[in-house]
PDB file of C-alpha atoms in Angstrom:
ATOM      1  CA  UNK U 835      13.686-103.433 -14.687  1.00  0.00           C
ATOM      2  CA  UNK U 836      11.485-101.373 -12.483  1.00  0.00           C
ATOM      3  CA  UNK U 837      12.894-100.335  -9.179  1.00  0.00           C
ATOM      4  CA  UNK U 838      10.550-101.882  -6.660  1.00  0.00           C
ATOM      5  CA  UNK U 839      12.485-100.691  -3.646  1.00  0.00           C
ATOM      6  CA  UNK U 840      10.380 -98.792  -1.125  1.00  0.00           C
ATOM      7  CA  UNK U 841      11.325 -95.168  -0.594  1.00  0.00           C
ATOM      8  CA  UNK U 842      11.887 -94.148   2.959  1.00  0.00           C
ATOM      9  CA  UNK U 843      10.619 -90.784   4.315  1.00  0.00           C
ATOM     10  CA  UNK U 844      12.005 -89.188   7.447  1.00  0.00           C
ATOM     11  CA  UNK U 845       9.578 -88.374  10.233  1.00  0.00           C
ATOM     12  CA  UNK U 846       8.860 -84.628  10.858  1.00  0.00           C
ATOM     13  CA  UNK U 847      11.040 -83.103  13.560  1.00  0.00           C
ATOM     14  CA  UNK U 848       8.162 -80.993  14.965  1.00  0.00           C
ATOM     15  CA  UNK U 849       4.391 -81.228  15.021  1.00  0.00           C
ATOM     16  CA  UNK U 850       2.578 -79.847  11.964  1.00  0.00           C
ATOM     17  CA  UNK U 851       0.829 -77.128  13.977  1.00  0.00           C
ATOM     18  CA  UNK U 852       4.209 -75.416  14.473  1.00  0.00           C
ATOM     19  CA  UNK U 853       4.234 -74.563  10.768  1.00  0.00           C
ATOM     20  CA  UNK U 854       0.972 -72.655  11.044  1.00  0.00           C
ATOM     21  CA  UNK U 855       2.144 -71.035  14.252  1.00  0.00           C
ATOM     22  CA  UNK U 856       5.365 -69.844  12.605  1.00  0.00           C
ATOM     23  CA  UNK U 857       3.422 -68.322   9.727  1.00  0.00           C
ATOM     24  CA  UNK U 858       1.161 -66.498  12.161  1.00  0.00           C
ATOM     25  CA  UNK U 859       4.110 -65.104  14.164  1.00  0.00           C
ATOM     26  CA  UNK U 860       5.793 -63.916  10.964  1.00  0.00           C
ATOM     27  CA  UNK U 861       2.626 -62.152   9.824  1.00  0.00           C
ATOM     28  CA  UNK U 862       2.210 -60.481  13.215  1.00  0.00           C
ATOM     29  CA  UNK U 863       5.831 -59.312  13.115  1.00  0.00           C
ATOM     30  CA  UNK U 864       5.276 -57.714   9.707  1.00  0.00           C
ATOM     31  CA  UNK U 865       2.079 -56.084  10.965  1.00  0.00           C
ATOM     32  CA  UNK U 866       3.759 -54.500  13.982  1.00  0.00           C
ATOM     33  CA  UNK U 867       6.723 -53.326  11.886  1.00  0.00           C
ATOM     34  CA  UNK U 868       4.248 -51.527   9.596  1.00  0.00           C
ATOM     35  CA  UNK U 869       2.539 -49.926  12.616  1.00  0.00           C
ATOM     36  CA  UNK U 870       5.909 -48.722  13.863  1.00  0.00           C
ATOM     37  CA  UNK U 871       6.717 -47.200  10.469  1.00  0.00           C
ATOM     38  CA  UNK U 872       3.388 -45.330  10.379  1.00  0.00           C
ATOM     39  CA  UNK U 873       3.952 -44.034  13.913  1.00  0.00           C
ATOM     40  CA  UNK U 874       7.366 -42.628  12.960  1.00  0.00           C
ATOM     41  CA  UNK U 875       5.909 -41.033   9.806  1.00  0.00           C
ATOM     42  CA  UNK U 876       3.192 -39.247  11.812  1.00  0.00           C
ATOM     43  CA  UNK U 877       5.767 -37.976  14.287  1.00  0.00           C
ATOM     44  CA  UNK U 878       7.886 -36.618  11.432  1.00  0.00           C
ATOM     45  CA  UNK U 879       4.838 -34.874   9.943  1.00  0.00           C
ATOM     46  CA  UNK U 880       4.017 -33.268  13.292  1.00  0.00           C
ATOM     47  CA  UNK U 881       7.611 -32.115  13.640  1.00  0.00           C
ATOM     48  CA  UNK U 882       7.557 -30.645  10.129  1.00  0.00           C
ATOM     49  CA  UNK U 883       4.280 -28.855  10.855  1.00  0.00           C
ATOM     50  CA  UNK U 884       5.724 -27.451  14.069  1.00  0.00           C
ATOM     51  CA  UNK U 885       8.799 -26.276  12.177  1.00  0.00           C
ATOM     52  CA  UNK U 886       6.625 -24.610   9.552  1.00  0.00           C
ATOM     53  CA  UNK U 887       4.575 -22.853  12.219  1.00  0.00           C
ATOM     54  CA  UNK U 888       7.748 -21.680  13.934  1.00  0.00           C
ATOM     55  CA  UNK U 889       9.079 -20.326  10.634  1.00  0.00           C
ATOM     56  CA  UNK U 890       5.808 -18.479   9.994  1.00  0.00           C
ATOM     57  CA  UNK U 891       5.921 -16.916  13.456  1.00  0.00           C
ATOM     58  CA  UNK U 892       9.566 -15.929  12.995  1.00  0.00           C
ATOM     59  CA  UNK U 893       9.195 -14.318   9.585  1.00  0.00           C
ATOM     60  CA  UNK U 894       5.670 -12.888   9.889  1.00  0.00           C
ATOM     61  CA  UNK U 895       6.852  -9.487  11.238  1.00  0.00           C
ATOM     62  CA  UNK U 896       9.331  -9.115   8.380  1.00  0.00           C
ATOM     63  CA  UNK U 897       6.656  -9.778   5.800  1.00  0.00           C
ATOM     64  CA  UNK U 898       3.769  -7.936   7.437  1.00  0.00           C
ATOM     65  CA  UNK U 899       1.451  -6.220   4.997  1.00  0.00           C
ATOM     66  CA  UNK U 900       0.180  -2.655   4.770  1.00  0.00           C
ATOM     67  CA  UNK U 901      -3.352  -2.184   3.613  1.00  0.00           C
ATOM     68  CA  UNK U 902      -3.413  -0.560   0.225  1.00  0.00           C
ATOM     69  CA  UNK U 903      -5.240   2.713  -0.298  1.00  0.00           C
ATOM     70  CA  UNK U 904      -8.631   2.317  -1.848  1.00  0.00           C
ATOM     71  CA  UNK U 905      -8.959  -1.357  -0.901  1.00  0.00           C
ATOM     72  CA  UNK U 906     -11.037  -3.510   1.421  1.00  0.00           C
ATOM     73  CA  UNK U 907      -9.152  -6.124   3.429  1.00  0.00           C
ATOM     74  CA  UNK U 908     -10.512  -9.664   3.721  1.00  0.00           C
ATOM     75  CA  UNK U 909      -8.708 -12.235   5.836  1.00  0.00           C
ATOM     76  CA  UNK U 910      -8.496 -15.707   4.347  1.00  0.00           C
ATOM     77  CA  UNK U 911      -9.344 -18.731   6.471  1.00  0.00           C
ATOM     78  CA  UNK U 912      -7.066 -18.946   9.482  1.00  0.00           C
ATOM     79  CA  UNK U 913      -5.833 -15.390   9.033  1.00  0.00           C
ATOM     80  CA  UNK U 914      -2.882 -16.472   6.892  1.00  0.00           C
ATOM     81  CA  UNK U 915      -3.230 -13.835   4.201  1.00  0.00           C
ATOM     82  CA  UNK U 916      -5.306 -11.019   2.804  1.00  0.00           C
ATOM     83  CA  UNK U 917      -7.238 -10.446  -0.361  1.00  0.00           C
ATOM     84  CA  UNK U 918      -7.309  -6.860  -1.526  1.00  0.00           C
ATOM     85  CA  UNK U 919     -10.586  -5.927  -3.171  1.00  0.00           C
ATOM     86  CA  UNK U 920     -10.781  -2.677  -5.156  1.00  0.00           C
ATOM     87  CA  UNK U 921     -12.998  -0.146  -3.441  1.00  0.00           C
ATOM     88  CA  UNK U 922     -15.912   1.134  -5.460  1.00  0.00           C
ATOM     89  CA  UNK U 923     -15.925   4.908  -5.665  1.00  0.00           C
ATOM     90  CA  UNK U 924     -18.901   7.187  -5.670  1.00  0.00           C
ATOM     91  CA  UNK U 925     -18.165   8.822  -9.022  1.00  0.00           C
ATOM     92  CA  UNK U 926     -21.056  11.258  -8.597  1.00  0.00           C
ATOM     93  CA  UNK U 927     -19.084  12.971  -5.812  1.00  0.00           C
ATOM     94  CA  UNK U 928     -16.373  14.231  -8.171  1.00  0.00           C
ATOM     95  CA  UNK U 929     -18.590  16.357 -10.468  1.00  0.00           C
ATOM     96  CA  UNK U 930     -20.419  17.710  -7.430  1.00  0.00           C
ATOM     97  CA  UNK U 931     -17.194  18.862  -5.749  1.00  0.00           C
ATOM     98  CA  UNK U 932     -15.786  20.225  -9.021  1.00  0.00           C
ATOM     99  CA  UNK U 933     -18.944  22.256  -9.695  1.00  0.00           C
ATOM    100  CA  UNK U 934     -18.891  23.677  -6.179  1.00  0.00           C
ATOM    101  CA  UNK U 935     -15.204  24.585  -6.455  1.00  0.00           C
ATOM    102  CA  UNK U 936     -15.725  26.415  -9.751  1.00  0.00           C
ATOM    103  CA  UNK U 937     -18.693  28.295  -8.327  1.00  0.00           C
ATOM    104  CA  UNK U 938     -16.747  29.411  -5.260  1.00  0.00           C
ATOM    105  CA  UNK U 939     -13.759  30.429  -7.393  1.00  0.00           C
ATOM    106  CA  UNK U 940     -15.894  32.947  -9.282  1.00  0.00           C
ATOM    107  CA  UNK U 941     -15.359  35.366  -6.396  1.00  0.00           C
ATOM    108  CA  UNK U 942     -11.586  34.805  -6.171  1.00  0.00           C
ATOM    109  CA  UNK U 943      -9.202  37.448  -7.467  1.00  0.00           C
ATOM    110  CA  UNK U 944      -6.697  36.216 -10.058  1.00  0.00           C
ATOM    111  CA  UNK U 945      -9.062  33.340 -10.806  1.00  0.00           C
ATOM    112  CA  UNK U 946      -7.910  33.555 -14.423  1.00  0.00           C
ATOM    113  CA  UNK U 947      -4.543  32.169 -13.269  1.00  0.00           C
ATOM    114  CA  UNK U 948      -6.113  29.199 -11.476  1.00  0.00           C
ATOM    115  CA  UNK U 949      -6.985  25.929 -13.158  1.00  0.00           C
ATOM    116  CA  UNK U 950      -9.502  23.378 -11.864  1.00  0.00           C
ATOM    117  CA  UNK U 951      -9.012  19.728 -12.848  1.00  0.00           C
ATOM    118  CA  UNK U 952     -10.494  16.470 -11.585  1.00  0.00           C
ATOM    119  CA  UNK U 953     -10.056  12.713 -11.782  1.00  0.00           C
ATOM    120  CA  UNK U 954     -11.617   9.759  -9.973  1.00  0.00           C
ATOM    121  CA  UNK U 955      -9.775  10.521  -6.724  1.00  0.00           C
ATOM    122  CA  UNK U 956      -9.690  14.299  -6.362  1.00  0.00           C
ATOM    123  CA  UNK U 957     -10.533  17.781  -7.528  1.00  0.00           C
ATOM    124  CA  UNK U 958      -7.366  19.792  -8.143  1.00  0.00           C
ATOM    125  CA  UNK U 959      -6.837  23.568  -7.982  1.00  0.00           C
ATOM    126  CA  UNK U 960      -3.574  24.390  -9.769  1.00  0.00           C
ATOM    127  CA  UNK U 961      -1.738  27.607  -8.848  1.00  0.00           C
ATOM    128  CA  UNK U 962       1.403  28.767 -10.704  1.00  0.00           C
ATOM    129  CA  UNK U 963       4.338  29.004  -8.299  1.00  0.00           C
ATOM    130  CA  UNK U 964       5.114  32.573  -9.389  1.00  0.00           C
ATOM    131  CA  UNK U 965       1.760  33.667  -7.940  1.00  0.00           C
ATOM    132  CA  UNK U 966       2.839  32.583  -4.452  1.00  0.00           C
ATOM    133  CA  UNK U 967       6.659  32.439  -4.346  1.00  0.00           C
ATOM    134  CA  UNK U 968       9.756  34.225  -5.576  1.00  0.00           C
ATOM    135  CA  UNK U 969      12.212  32.173  -7.623  1.00  0.00           C
ATOM    136  CA  UNK U 970      14.037  29.602  -5.470  1.00  0.00           C
ATOM    137  CA  UNK U 971      12.079  30.572  -2.331  1.00  0.00           C
ATOM    138  CA  UNK U 972       9.510  28.746  -0.208  1.00  0.00           C
ATOM    139  CA  UNK U 973       8.331  31.885   1.633  1.00  0.00           C
ATOM    140  CA  UNK U 974       4.924  33.180   0.562  1.00  0.00           C
ATOM    141  CA  UNK U 975       5.176  36.522  -1.247  1.00  0.00           C
ATOM    142  CA  UNK U 976       3.823  39.432   0.853  1.00  0.00           C
ATOM    143  CA  UNK U 977       0.312  40.287  -0.212  1.00  0.00           C
ATOM    144  CA  UNK U 978      -0.100  37.226  -2.359  1.00  0.00           C
ATOM    145  CA  UNK U 979      -1.334  35.182   0.606  1.00  0.00           C
ATOM    146  CA  UNK U 980      -4.662  36.739  -0.339  1.00  0.00           C
ATOM    147  CA  UNK U 981      -4.945  34.146  -3.088  1.00  0.00           C
ATOM    148  CA  UNK U 982      -4.906  31.387  -0.465  1.00  0.00           C
ATOM    149  CA  UNK U 983      -7.263  33.367   1.751  1.00  0.00           C
ATOM    150  CA  UNK U 984      -9.652  33.784  -1.162  1.00  0.00           C
ATOM    151  CA  UNK U 985      -9.710  29.995  -1.498  1.00  0.00           C
ATOM    152  CA  UNK U 986     -10.772  29.614   2.141  1.00  0.00           C
ATOM    153  CA  UNK U 987     -14.497  29.220   1.303  1.00  0.00           C
ATOM    154  CA  UNK U 988     -13.560  26.276  -0.900  1.00  0.00           C
ATOM    155  CA  UNK U 989     -11.422  24.729   1.840  1.00  0.00           C
ATOM    156  CA  UNK U 990     -13.881  25.339   4.682  1.00  0.00           C
ATOM    157  CA  UNK U 991     -17.184  24.539   2.963  1.00  0.00           C
ATOM    158  CA  UNK U 992     -16.040  21.189   1.575  1.00  0.00           C
ATOM    159  CA  UNK U 993     -15.131  18.985   4.576  1.00  0.00           C
ATOM    160  CA  UNK U 994     -12.955  16.529   2.632  1.00  0.00           C
ATOM    161  CA  UNK U 995      -9.259  15.996   3.286  1.00  0.00           C
ATOM    162  CA  UNK U 996      -6.822  18.366   1.552  1.00  0.00           C
ATOM    163  CA  UNK U 997      -3.482  17.370   0.027  1.00  0.00           C
ATOM    164  CA  UNK U 998      -1.100  20.169  -0.990  1.00  0.00           C
ATOM    165  CA  UNK U 999       1.455  19.144  -3.635  1.00  0.00           C
ATOM    166  CA  UNK U1000       4.504  21.108  -4.782  1.00  0.00           C
ATOM    167  CA  UNK U1001       6.196  20.733  -8.194  1.00  0.00           C
ATOM    168  CA  UNK U1002       9.271  22.359  -9.735  1.00  0.00           C
ATOM    169  CA  UNK U1003      11.090  22.525 -13.060  1.00  0.00           C
ATOM    170  CA  UNK U1004      14.376  20.705 -13.726  1.00  0.00           C
ATOM    171  CA  UNK U1005      16.671  23.681 -13.063  1.00  0.00           C
ATOM    172  CA  UNK U1006      18.957  22.941 -10.060  1.00  0.00           C
ATOM    173  CA  UNK U1007      18.335  25.082  -7.004  1.00  0.00           C
ATOM    174  CA  UNK U1008      20.764  27.847  -6.028  1.00  0.00           C
ATOM    175  CA  UNK U1009      19.429  28.427  -2.532  1.00  0.00           C
ATOM    176  CA  UNK U1010      21.660  26.673   0.073  1.00  0.00           C
ATOM    177  CA  UNK U1011      18.538  26.028   2.154  1.00  0.00           C
ATOM    178  CA  UNK U1012      17.306  23.633  -0.531  1.00  0.00           C
ATOM    179  CA  UNK U1013      19.957  21.170  -1.751  1.00  0.00           C
ATOM    180  CA  UNK U1014      17.621  19.956  -4.495  1.00  0.00           C
ATOM    181  CA  UNK U1015      14.195  20.513  -5.985  1.00  0.00           C
ATOM    182  CA  UNK U1016      12.866  17.813  -3.665  1.00  0.00           C
ATOM    183  CA  UNK U1017      13.362  20.078  -0.667  1.00  0.00           C
ATOM    184  CA  UNK U1018      12.115  23.158  -2.515  1.00  0.00           C
ATOM    185  CA  UNK U1019       8.870  21.594  -3.780  1.00  0.00           C
ATOM    186  CA  UNK U1020       8.160  19.984  -0.398  1.00  0.00           C
ATOM    187  CA  UNK U1021       8.871  23.227   1.485  1.00  0.00           C
ATOM    188  CA  UNK U1022       6.494  25.171  -0.755  1.00  0.00           C
ATOM    189  CA  UNK U1023       3.727  22.635  -0.136  1.00  0.00           C
ATOM    190  CA  UNK U1024       4.385  22.853   3.605  1.00  0.00           C
ATOM    191  CA  UNK U1025       4.262  26.669   3.503  1.00  0.00           C
ATOM    192  CA  UNK U1026       0.769  26.537   2.033  1.00  0.00           C
ATOM    193  CA  UNK U1027      -0.339  23.969   4.621  1.00  0.00           C
ATOM    194  CA  UNK U1028       1.088  26.053   7.469  1.00  0.00           C
ATOM    195  CA  UNK U1029      -0.694  29.157   6.196  1.00  0.00           C
ATOM    196  CA  UNK U1030      -4.076  27.442   6.289  1.00  0.00           C
ATOM    197  CA  UNK U1031      -3.417  25.926   9.708  1.00  0.00           C
ATOM    198  CA  UNK U1032      -1.573  28.773  11.480  1.00  0.00           C
ATOM    199  CA  UNK U1033      -3.200  31.851   9.933  1.00  0.00           C
ATOM    200  CA  UNK U1034      -6.625  30.619   8.871  1.00  0.00           C
ATOM    201  CA  UNK U1035      -7.163  28.168  11.766  1.00  0.00           C
ATOM    202  CA  UNK U1036      -8.109  25.193   9.637  1.00  0.00           C
ATOM    203  CA  UNK U1037      -8.245  21.663  11.070  1.00  0.00           C
ATOM    204  CA  UNK U1038      -4.689  20.262  10.736  1.00  0.00           C
ATOM    205  CA  UNK U1039      -5.932  16.668  10.618  1.00  0.00           C
ATOM    206  CA  UNK U1040      -7.409  17.344   7.179  1.00  0.00           C
ATOM    207  CA  UNK U1041      -4.110  18.425   5.597  1.00  0.00           C
ATOM    208  CA  UNK U1042      -1.078  16.676   4.170  1.00  0.00           C
ATOM    209  CA  UNK U1043       1.853  17.934   2.061  1.00  0.00           C
ATOM    210  CA  UNK U1044       3.917  16.332  -0.707  1.00  0.00           C
ATOM    211  CA  UNK U1045       6.721  17.416  -3.015  1.00  0.00           C
ATOM    212  CA  UNK U1046       7.599  15.786  -6.344  1.00  0.00           C
ATOM    213  CA  UNK U1047      10.465  18.035  -7.498  1.00  0.00           C
ATOM    214  CA  UNK U1048      10.696  17.995 -11.316  1.00  0.00           C
ATOM    215  CA  UNK U1049       9.551  14.398 -11.741  1.00  0.00           C
ATOM    216  CA  UNK U1050       5.881  14.962 -12.564  1.00  0.00           C
ATOM    217  CA  UNK U1051       6.058  17.666 -15.255  1.00  0.00           C
ATOM    218  CA  UNK U1052       3.029  18.853 -17.162  1.00  0.00           C
ATOM    219  CA  UNK U1053       5.103  19.609 -20.272  1.00  0.00           C
ATOM    220  CA  UNK U1054       8.742  19.180 -21.282  1.00  0.00           C
ATOM    221  CA  UNK U1055      11.264  21.490 -19.630  1.00  0.00           C
ATOM    222  CA  UNK U1056      12.718  22.616 -22.968  1.00  0.00           C
ATOM    223  CA  UNK U1057      11.602  26.255 -22.894  1.00  0.00           C
ATOM    224  CA  UNK U1058      11.116  28.918 -20.250  1.00  0.00           C
ATOM    225  CA  UNK U1059       7.383  28.750 -20.881  1.00  0.00           C
ATOM    226  CA  UNK U1060       7.411  24.994 -20.284  1.00  0.00           C
ATOM    227  CA  UNK U1061       9.438  25.335 -17.095  1.00  0.00           C
ATOM    228  CA  UNK U1062       7.043  28.011 -15.842  1.00  0.00           C
ATOM    229  CA  UNK U1063       4.116  25.661 -16.458  1.00  0.00           C
ATOM    230  CA  UNK U1064       5.798  22.918 -14.444  1.00  0.00           C
ATOM    231  CA  UNK U1065       6.484  25.176 -11.455  1.00  0.00           C
ATOM    232  CA  UNK U1066       3.199  24.910  -9.609  1.00  0.00           C
ATOM    233  CA  UNK U1067       1.391  24.208  -6.349  1.00  0.00           C
ATOM    234  CA  UNK U1068      -1.728  22.064  -6.385  1.00  0.00           C
ATOM    235  CA  UNK U1069      -4.502  22.020  -3.799  1.00  0.00           C
ATOM    236  CA  UNK U1070      -6.113  18.603  -4.034  1.00  0.00           C
ATOM    237  CA  UNK U1071      -9.557  18.107  -2.509  1.00  0.00           C
ATOM    238  CA  UNK U1072      -9.803  14.362  -2.037  1.00  0.00           C
ATOM    239  CA  UNK U1073     -12.955  12.335  -2.362  1.00  0.00           C
ATOM    240  CA  UNK U1074     -14.480  11.144   0.894  1.00  0.00           C
ATOM    241  CA  UNK U1075     -13.207   7.635   0.068  1.00  0.00           C
ATOM    242  CA  UNK U1076      -9.590   8.836   0.105  1.00  0.00           C
ATOM    243  CA  UNK U1077      -8.594   8.376   3.740  1.00  0.00           C
ATOM    244  CA  UNK U1078      -5.113   8.779   5.134  1.00  0.00           C
ATOM    245  CA  UNK U1079      -3.266   5.430   4.918  1.00  0.00           C
ATOM    246  CA  UNK U1080      -3.032   3.529   8.208  1.00  0.00           C
ATOM    247  CA  UNK U1081      -0.342   0.813   8.473  1.00  0.00           C
ATOM    248  CA  UNK U1082      -1.839  -2.558   9.422  1.00  0.00           C
ATOM    249  CA  UNK U1083       0.273  -5.404  10.774  1.00  0.00           C
ATOM    250  CA  UNK U1084      -1.464  -8.728  10.102  1.00  0.00           C
ATOM    251  CA  UNK U1085      -0.434 -11.116  12.851  1.00  0.00           C
TER     252      UNK U1085
END
């Protein structure tokens, strides 16, 4: 039998508009919570950026860069780094200098003991150490300074920078003034530089000296002939592109 009893419904406890109002308030609350989250995220990003900038400023001096020889320096955007571009060399300068050196050496005594070489950076005049120095000594032999004097036209007529390099064999030194071949080879290079500056009044800003001990041999140090070949002084006439290195601190 069907239930014909009337169902009773309770009256709403609040007006219907309160339901819509509650939904609107809830949505607004969610909206403002999202805004607050975004605001905190931006603040964290700014703090991180500030920390990164502070770290860069703190460590920049420790990781400062020195411009490489034979390179152009290009700053990237904002000055945060450098790009080193190989410098193009004027290769025609090398044969010109080499030809002039050989021509000037035709008038030099003992020219048969001198060797002229060249590469893309320099023209090299190689002098056996025995021509200039006694064994184990860095003092120029009396009378043999004339070899350096005879090279003066080469040095003075070509205005390029000059690098004097000393080399030795692998036999340990016996002179207490030179604890190792490093000191001996460097002292011999310096003696040649000082002779050109002090006695021949050449511009000191053009000269530099280096010593490589026995670590750049021409041949193996297995025989006396090989060791004699490795004992040498080299006068390097640099190309005009080869400037003295200048340290650069990128800030």
